Amino acid sequence: MKQAVYPGSFDPITRGHLDIIRRSASVFDHLTVLLAINPDKTPNFTVEERLEMVRLVTKDIPNVTVDAFQGLMVDYARKNEITVIVRGLRAVSDFENEFQMALTNRKMYPEAETLFLTTSLENMYLSSSMVRDVARFGGNIEPFVPDEIVEEVAKRLLLTEGEEAK
Ligand code: COA
């Protein structure tokens, strides 16, 4: 059985992430969407909230499961005998960082391959911080996040009067 892992912060999950998830799930027998708990980031949504959102929007994809992990993604992959790491590439600007990460991961876990999927054209410009920005100031996030979580994300991030942006 060919298994892959798709790690990310998903703060929140976007239509771009979901596109990568669907396409990877059609290539592999099983895909684990791994919410990597990154100590360098201060997320707007808790781990539980993010897990819940990822589970909700992927519930119709039978070969996808969702998990969270703090530590190196290669350690998670090795422990679970997963040998493919999926990453999405949006623009040239993603390349350098992804290249560095893929090579570092290969050094640590040579049995694994990093596989890059190019993001669909309509999601090229998307990022979670852009979604957070739009939501904070009451903009319409419907084009950017999956339907099931539009309301929740909008409600949670909207700044109320007098509140300061995080
Ligand atoms: N569609 C939309 N947005 C996308 C996207 C896509 N297809 N792919 C990436 N992005 C965006 C994310 O929304 C996020 O945006 P933001 O910075 O505005 O919030 C940004 O690209 C980066 O997101 P993500 O892919 O989630 O990466 P990350 O920088 O949060 O890091 C890991 C994720 C998995 C690499 C990292 O947290 C990790 O692995 N941590 C564990 C430690 C480890 O193993 N590190 C690697 C050692 S080499």
GROMACS .gro file of C-alpha atoms and ligand atoms in nm:
model
  214
    1MET     CA    1   0.000   0.000   0.000
    2LYS     CA    2   0.148   0.335  -0.102
    3GLN     CA    3   0.107   0.589   0.173
    4ALA     CA    4   0.186   0.961   0.174
    5VAL     CA    5   0.183   1.241   0.425
    6TYR     CA    6   0.087   1.602   0.354
    7PRO     CA    7   0.216   1.823   0.637
    8GLY     CA    8   0.121   2.183   0.703
    9SER     CA    9  -0.005   2.436   0.955
   10PHE     CA   10  -0.356   2.468   0.806
   11ASP     CA   11  -0.432   2.791   0.994
   12PRO     CA   12  -0.690   2.768   0.843
   13ILE     CA   13  -0.711   2.508   0.566
   14THR     CA   14  -0.779   2.676   0.230
   15ARG     CA   15  -0.923   2.567  -0.103
   16GLY     CA   16  -0.561   2.547  -0.223
   17HIS     CA   17  -0.471   2.292   0.045
   18LEU     CA   18  -0.786   2.094  -0.028
   19ASP     CA   19  -0.699   2.083  -0.396
   20ILE     CA   20  -0.357   1.934  -0.313
   21ILE     CA   21  -0.523   1.685  -0.073
   22ARG     CA   22  -0.777   1.565  -0.330
   23ARG     CA   23  -0.521   1.527  -0.603
   24SER     CA   24  -0.272   1.343  -0.379
   25ALA     CA   25  -0.546   1.116  -0.248
   26SER     CA   26  -0.617   1.010  -0.604
   27VAL     CA   27  -0.252   0.913  -0.653
   28PHE     CA   28  -0.187   0.727  -0.326
   29ASP     CA   29  -0.369   0.445  -0.151
   30HIS     CA   30  -0.370   0.645   0.168
   31LEU     CA   31  -0.296   1.007   0.258
   32THR     CA   32  -0.236   1.141   0.607
   33VAL     CA   33  -0.295   1.513   0.638
   34LEU     CA   34  -0.055   1.605   0.916
   35LEU     CA   35  -0.111   1.915   1.118
   36ALA     CA   36   0.247   1.999   1.209
   37ILE     CA   37   0.262   2.192   1.533
   38ASN     CA   38   0.521   2.457   1.453
   39PRO     CA   39   0.668   2.633   1.760
   40ASP     CA   40   0.782   2.922   1.536
   41LYS     CA   41   0.426   3.014   1.446
   42THR     CA   42   0.155   3.162   1.665
   43PRO     CA   43  -0.158   3.015   1.510
   44ASN     CA   44  -0.496   3.185   1.520
   45PHE     CA   45  -0.678   2.854   1.555
   46THR     CA   46  -0.601   2.592   1.819
   47VAL     CA   47  -0.475   2.248   1.718
   48GLU     CA   48  -0.819   2.102   1.797
   49GLU     CA   49  -0.997   2.365   1.589
   50ARG     CA   50  -0.765   2.311   1.294
   51LEU     CA   51  -0.796   1.933   1.319
   52GLU     CA   52  -1.172   1.963   1.331
   53MET     CA   53  -1.179   2.188   1.021
   54VAL     CA   54  -0.947   1.961   0.821
   55ARG     CA   55  -1.155   1.655   0.920
   56LEU     CA   56  -1.478   1.828   0.822
   57VAL     CA   57  -1.363   1.932   0.475
   58THR     CA   58  -1.199   1.596   0.396
   59LYS     CA   59  -1.472   1.370   0.532
   60ASP     CA   60  -1.590   1.272   0.183
   61ILE     CA   61  -1.243   1.146   0.084
   62PRO     CA   62  -1.230   0.787   0.211
   63ASN     CA   63  -0.855   0.731   0.195
   64VAL     CA   64  -0.763   1.045   0.391
   65THR     CA   65  -0.700   1.058   0.764
   66VAL     CA   66  -0.599   1.356   0.972
   67ASP     CA   67  -0.346   1.370   1.255
   68ALA     CA   68  -0.141   1.624   1.451
   69PHE     CA   69   0.222   1.602   1.548
   70GLN     CA   70   0.486   1.809   1.721
   71GLY     CA   71   0.838   1.731   1.609
   72LEU     CA   72   1.010   1.653   1.283
   73MET     CA   73   0.775   1.541   1.007
   74VAL     CA   74   1.031   1.278   0.902
   75ASP     CA   75   1.009   1.122   1.249
   76TYR     CA   76   0.633   1.098   1.211
   77ALA     CA   77   0.671   0.951   0.863
   78ARG     CA   78   0.931   0.696   0.969
   79LYS     CA   79   0.730   0.589   1.273
   80ASN     CA   80   0.426   0.534   1.054
   81GLU     CA   81   0.621   0.374   0.769
   82ILE     CA   82   0.528   0.649   0.525
   83THR     CA   83   0.784   0.707   0.250
   84VAL     CA   84   0.630   0.993   0.052
   85ILE     CA   85   0.602   1.354   0.169
   86VAL     CA   86   0.370   1.568  -0.041
   87ARG     CA   87   0.416   1.944  -0.068
   88GLY     CA   88   0.232   2.194  -0.283
   89LEU     CA   89   0.423   2.447  -0.493
   90ARG     CA   90   0.243   2.770  -0.565
   91ALA     CA   91   0.499   2.999  -0.720
   92VAL     CA   92   0.871   3.025  -0.778
   93SER     CA   93   0.895   3.196  -0.440
   94ASP     CA   94   0.804   2.868  -0.267
   95PHE     CA   95   1.082   2.682  -0.441
   96GLU     CA   96   1.391   2.777  -0.245
   97ASN     CA   97   1.246   2.698   0.094
   98GLU     CA   98   1.086   2.376  -0.027
   99PHE     CA   99   1.406   2.265  -0.196
  100GLN     CA  100   1.602   2.322   0.124
  101MET     CA  101   1.344   2.137   0.330
  102ALA     CA  102   1.328   1.843   0.090
  103LEU     CA  103   1.706   1.802   0.092
  104THR     CA  104   1.724   1.828   0.471
  105ASN     CA  105   1.448   1.572   0.505
  106ARG     CA  106   1.622   1.338   0.262
  107LYS     CA  107   1.940   1.360   0.469
  108MET     CA  108   1.744   1.265   0.781
  109TYR     CA  109   1.522   1.001   0.620
  110PRO     CA  110   1.678   0.881   0.293
  111GLU     CA  111   1.407   0.619   0.235
  112ALA     CA  112   1.148   0.894   0.183
  113GLU     CA  113   1.084   1.105  -0.126
  114THR     CA  114   0.934   1.454  -0.130
  115LEU     CA  115   0.681   1.489  -0.407
  116PHE     CA  116   0.571   1.832  -0.528
  117LEU     CA  117   0.233   1.902  -0.677
  118THR     CA  118   0.184   2.231  -0.855
  119THR     CA  119  -0.114   2.419  -0.721
  120SER     CA  120  -0.407   2.469  -0.956
  121LEU     CA  121  -0.398   2.802  -1.134
  122GLU     CA  122  -0.694   2.944  -0.941
  123ASN     CA  123  -0.518   2.882  -0.609
  124MET     CA  124  -0.174   3.013  -0.703
  125TYR     CA  125  -0.204   3.327  -0.496
  126LEU     CA  126  -0.372   3.177  -0.190
  127SER     CA  127  -0.225   3.158   0.160
  128SER     CA  128  -0.370   3.117   0.506
  129SER     CA  129  -0.243   3.457   0.619
  130MET     CA  130  -0.421   3.622   0.328
  131VAL     CA  131  -0.742   3.447   0.433
  132ARG     CA  132  -0.691   3.564   0.792
  133ASP     CA  133  -0.638   3.920   0.674
  134VAL     CA  134  -0.953   3.927   0.463
  135ALA     CA  135  -1.161   3.769   0.740
  136ARG     CA  136  -1.030   4.003   1.007
  137PHE     CA  137  -1.168   4.305   0.826
  138GLY     CA  138  -1.496   4.147   0.725
  139GLY     CA  139  -1.413   4.060   0.363
  140ASN     CA  140  -1.574   3.767   0.185
  141ILE     CA  141  -1.358   3.456   0.233
  142GLU     CA  142  -1.591   3.225   0.040
  143PRO     CA  143  -1.363   3.206  -0.266
  144PHE     CA  144  -1.068   3.106  -0.049
  145VAL     CA  145  -1.181   2.846   0.206
  146PRO     CA  146  -1.396   2.533   0.170
  147ASP     CA  147  -1.771   2.596   0.203
  148GLU     CA  148  -1.806   2.394   0.525
  149ILE     CA  149  -1.580   2.626   0.725
  150VAL     CA  150  -1.655   2.969   0.575
  151GLU     CA  151  -1.889   3.072   0.854
  152GLU     CA  152  -1.672   2.944   1.139
  153VAL     CA  153  -1.353   3.106   1.007
  154ALA     CA  154  -1.527   3.436   0.934
  155LYS     CA  155  -1.689   3.447   1.277
  156ARG     CA  156  -1.374   3.354   1.468
  157LEU     CA  157  -1.144   3.601   1.293
  158LEU     CA  158  -1.363   3.908   1.250
  159LEU     CA  159  -1.226   4.192   1.458
  160THR     CA  160  -1.485   4.349   1.679
  161GLU     CA  161  -1.475   4.723   1.737
  162GLY     CA  162  -1.185   4.826   1.959
  163GLU     CA  163  -1.010   4.491   1.924
  164GLU     CA  164  -0.656   4.492   1.789
  165ALA     CA  165  -0.533   4.270   1.508
  166LYS     CA  166  -0.307   3.982   1.621
  167COA     N1  167  -0.280   2.655  -0.096
  167COA     C1  168  -0.287   2.762  -0.018
  167COA     N2  169  -0.192   2.798   0.068
  167COA     C2  170  -0.086   2.719   0.076
  167COA     C3  171  -0.070   2.605  -0.003
  167COA     C4  172  -0.173   2.575  -0.092
  167COA     N3  173  -0.167   2.469  -0.171
  167COA     N4  174   0.047   2.549   0.027
  167COA     C5  175   0.104   2.625   0.121
  167COA     N5  176   0.024   2.729   0.149
  167COA     C6  177   0.052   2.838   0.242
  167COA     C7  178  -0.004   2.816   0.378
  167COA     O1  179  -0.135   2.861   0.386
  167COA     C8  180   0.090   2.897   0.462
  167COA     O2  181   0.051   3.030   0.459
  167COA     P1  182   0.084   3.133   0.577
  167COA     O3  183   0.232   3.128   0.599
  167COA     O4  184   0.034   3.258   0.519
  167COA     O5  185   0.007   3.090   0.698
  167COA     C9  186   0.224   2.885   0.391
  167COA     O6  187   0.191   2.849   0.259
  167COA    C10  188   0.315   2.779   0.445
  167COA     O7  189   0.233   2.676   0.489
  167COA     P2  190   0.259   2.527   0.516
  167COA     O8  191   0.271   2.454   0.390
  167COA     O9  192   0.153   2.487   0.608
  167COA    O10  193   0.401   2.524   0.578
  167COA     P3  194   0.455   2.579   0.714
  167COA    O11  195   0.558   2.682   0.685
  167COA    O12  196   0.349   2.615   0.808
  167COA    O13  197   0.531   2.453   0.765
  167COA    C11  198   0.582   2.228   0.788
  167COA    C12  199   0.476   2.329   0.759
  167COA    C13  200   0.509   2.100   0.780
  167COA    C14  201   0.695   2.227   0.691
  167COA    C15  202   0.647   2.257   0.919
  167COA    O14  203   0.561   2.315   1.009
  167COA    C16  204   0.704   2.132   0.978
  167COA    O15  205   0.732   2.034   0.921
  167COA     N6  206   0.725   2.133   1.099
  167COA    C17  207   0.786   2.018   1.165
  167COA    C18  208   0.938   2.031   1.174
  167COA    C19  209   1.001   1.983   1.049
  167COA    O16  210   1.004   1.867   1.019
  167COA     N7  211   1.056   2.080   0.977
  167COA    C20  212   1.122   2.054   0.853
  167COA    C21  213   1.267   2.028   0.879
  167COA     S1  214   1.355   2.033   0.727
   0.00000   0.00000   0.00000
